[in-house]
């Protein structure tokens, strides 16, 4: 009876996987976009939406879900992003106006969201809070750091809200804030 149940589960999952892989009528090929084809499939997004997507990029990731520049013409810069949905990867294609990028986020290629988060953690979060986290001998713990980002006057305003619980008790419930200068590529003092 168990074998039949497991076979049925495997069949259902396989069927879902194969049907979901064909769910888009015309998948976007990033290789085609890189040579200037299929540009009409790109969704136009505003600067803030692009900025939020770009800041989620990660250096070390098992599944590549980063956003990449694929192509640039006289009006737009085209970006591709892989998004994991259920058991398949969906490709998303965006375009952002060149004039908006050059005026408000010209150094985006140099911005690495993961490195900025690491630097924020190391330079902005007080050592005493990091020590509290390290030295807490918990039988159960939860750490829930949440970052938010805003692009303001050629700086990234970063807010980290961090809640750390040890054995059910909140040891840290703080908000940290700093600005990252996009010209100097460093946190402001």
Coordinates of C-alpha atoms in Angstrom, one line a residue:
X1 CA 0.0 0.0 0.0
X2 CA 2.8 2.4 0.9
X3 CA 4.5 1.7 -2.5
X4 CA 1.4 2.6 -4.4
X5 CA 1.1 5.8 -2.4
X6 CA 4.7 6.8 -3.1
X7 CA 4.4 5.9 -6.8
X8 CA 1.2 8.1 -7.0
X9 CA 3.0 11.0 -5.3
X10 CA 6.0 10.7 -7.7
X11 CA 3.6 10.6 -10.7
X12 CA 1.7 13.7 -9.5
X13 CA 4.9 15.7 -8.8
X14 CA 6.4 14.6 -12.2
X15 CA 3.2 15.6 -14.0
X16 CA 3.2 19.0 -12.2
X17 CA 6.8 19.5 -13.1
X18 CA 6.4 18.7 -16.8
X19 CA 3.3 20.7 -17.2
X20 CA 4.6 23.7 -15.3
X21 CA 7.7 23.8 -17.4
X22 CA 5.6 24.5 -20.4
X23 CA 3.3 27.1 -18.7
X24 CA 4.7 30.1 -20.6
X25 CA 3.7 30.4 -24.2
X26 CA 7.0 31.9 -25.4
X27 CA 9.8 31.8 -22.8
X28 CA 12.2 34.6 -23.1
X29 CA 15.7 33.7 -24.1
X30 CA 18.3 35.8 -22.4
X31 CA 20.7 34.9 -25.1
X32 CA 18.4 36.4 -27.7
X33 CA 18.0 39.6 -25.6
X34 CA 21.8 39.9 -25.4
X35 CA 21.9 40.2 -29.2
X36 CA 19.0 42.7 -29.3
X37 CA 16.1 40.3 -30.1
X38 CA 12.9 39.8 -28.1
X39 CA 13.2 43.2 -26.5
X40 CA 9.4 43.7 -26.8
X41 CA 8.9 41.1 -24.1
X42 CA 10.6 43.3 -21.5
X43 CA 8.3 44.9 -18.9
X44 CA 9.1 48.6 -18.3
X45 CA 9.7 49.2 -14.6
X46 CA 10.5 52.3 -12.6
X47 CA 13.8 53.1 -10.9
X48 CA 12.7 52.2 -7.4
X49 CA 11.4 48.7 -8.5
X50 CA 14.7 48.1 -10.4
X51 CA 16.7 49.4 -7.4
X52 CA 15.0 47.0 -5.0
X53 CA 15.5 44.0 -7.4
X54 CA 19.2 45.0 -7.9
X55 CA 19.8 45.2 -4.1
X56 CA 18.6 41.5 -3.7
X57 CA 21.6 40.3 -5.8
X58 CA 23.7 37.7 -3.9
X59 CA 27.3 36.8 -4.6
X60 CA 27.2 33.2 -3.4
X61 CA 24.0 31.6 -4.4
X62 CA 23.2 27.9 -5.2
X63 CA 20.4 28.9 -7.6
X64 CA 21.2 32.0 -9.6
X65 CA 18.3 34.4 -9.0
X66 CA 20.3 37.6 -9.6
X67 CA 19.5 40.4 -11.9
X68 CA 21.8 41.0 -14.8
X69 CA 22.2 43.6 -17.5
X70 CA 21.6 42.0 -20.8
X71 CA 21.4 44.7 -23.5
X72 CA 21.4 48.4 -23.9
X73 CA 19.9 50.5 -26.8
X74 CA 19.5 54.3 -27.1
X75 CA 16.5 54.4 -24.8
X76 CA 16.5 51.5 -22.4
X77 CA 18.8 49.1 -20.5
X78 CA 17.4 45.5 -20.4
X79 CA 17.8 43.3 -17.4
X80 CA 17.1 39.6 -16.8
X81 CA 16.3 37.8 -13.6
X82 CA 15.7 34.2 -12.8
X83 CA 12.9 33.6 -10.4
X84 CA 12.3 30.2 -8.7
X85 CA 8.6 29.3 -8.8
X86 CA 7.5 26.0 -7.5
X87 CA 9.8 23.5 -9.2
X88 CA 10.9 25.6 -12.2
X89 CA 12.7 28.8 -12.9
X90 CA 10.8 31.6 -14.6
X91 CA 12.8 34.2 -16.5
X92 CA 11.8 37.8 -16.0
X93 CA 12.8 40.5 -18.4
X94 CA 12.8 44.2 -17.4
X95 CA 13.7 47.5 -19.0
X96 CA 14.6 50.8 -17.4
X97 CA 15.0 54.1 -19.1
X98 CA 18.7 55.0 -19.7
X99 CA 18.1 58.7 -18.7
X100 CA 16.7 57.7 -15.3
X101 CA 19.6 55.3 -14.6
X102 CA 22.2 57.8 -15.6
X103 CA 20.7 60.5 -13.5
X104 CA 19.8 58.6 -10.3
X105 CA 21.7 55.3 -10.2
X106 CA 24.6 55.6 -12.5
X107 CA 27.0 53.3 -10.4
X108 CA 24.5 50.4 -10.3
X109 CA 27.1 48.1 -11.9
X110 CA 29.4 48.6 -8.9
X111 CA 26.7 48.0 -6.3
X112 CA 26.7 44.5 -4.8
X113 CA 23.8 44.2 -2.4
X114 CA 25.3 41.3 -0.5
X115 CA 28.6 43.0 0.1
X116 CA 26.9 46.1 1.2
X117 CA 24.8 44.1 3.7
X118 CA 27.9 42.4 5.0
X119 CA 29.7 45.7 5.4
X120 CA 26.7 47.2 7.1
X121 CA 26.7 44.3 9.6
X122 CA 30.4 44.6 10.3
X123 CA 30.6 48.5 10.5
X124 CA 27.2 49.7 11.6
X125 CA 25.8 47.1 14.0
X126 CA 27.5 47.8 17.4
X127 CA 30.1 45.2 18.5
X128 CA 28.2 44.8 21.8
X129 CA 25.1 43.6 19.9
X130 CA 27.2 41.2 17.8
X131 CA 28.8 39.8 21.0
X132 CA 25.4 39.4 22.6
X133 CA 24.4 37.3 19.6
X134 CA 27.6 35.2 19.6
X135 CA 27.9 34.6 23.3
X136 CA 24.3 33.7 24.0
X137 CA 24.1 30.0 24.9
X138 CA 20.7 29.2 23.6
X139 CA 19.0 25.9 23.4
X140 CA 16.7 27.5 20.8
X141 CA 17.1 30.8 19.0
X142 CA 15.8 32.9 16.1
X143 CA 17.4 35.8 14.4
X144 CA 15.4 37.8 12.0
X145 CA 17.3 40.7 10.3
X146 CA 15.3 42.6 7.8
X147 CA 16.9 45.2 5.5
X148 CA 15.1 48.0 3.7
X149 CA 16.7 50.3 1.1
X150 CA 15.9 53.6 -0.4
X151 CA 17.8 55.5 -3.1
X152 CA 18.2 59.2 -2.0
X153 CA 20.5 61.8 -3.5
X154 CA 23.1 59.4 -4.8
X155 CA 23.1 57.4 -1.6
X156 CA 21.5 54.2 -0.4
X157 CA 19.7 54.7 2.9
X158 CA 19.8 51.4 4.6
X159 CA 17.7 50.4 7.6
X160 CA 18.2 47.1 9.4
X161 CA 15.5 45.9 11.9
X162 CA 16.9 43.0 13.9
X163 CA 15.1 40.8 16.4
X164 CA 17.1 38.1 18.1
X165 CA 15.4 35.7 20.5
X166 CA 17.2 33.3 22.8
X167 CA 15.1 30.6 24.5
X168 CA 12.0 32.6 23.8
X169 CA 13.4 35.9 25.3
X170 CA 14.2 38.9 23.1
X171 CA 17.8 39.8 23.6
X172 CA 18.0 42.2 20.7
X173 CA 15.1 44.2 19.2
X174 CA 16.8 47.2 17.5
X175 CA 16.8 49.3 14.4
X176 CA 20.1 50.5 12.8
X177 CA 20.4 53.1 10.0
X178 CA 23.1 54.4 7.8
X179 CA 23.7 55.8 4.3
X180 CA 26.0 54.3 1.7
X181 CA 27.6 56.9 -0.6
X182 CA 27.4 55.8 -4.2
X183 CA 30.2 58.1 -5.3
X184 CA 32.8 57.0 -2.8
X185 CA 31.3 53.4 -2.5
X186 CA 31.5 53.5 1.3
X187 CA 29.3 54.1 4.3
X188 CA 29.1 57.7 5.5
X189 CA 30.7 58.5 8.8

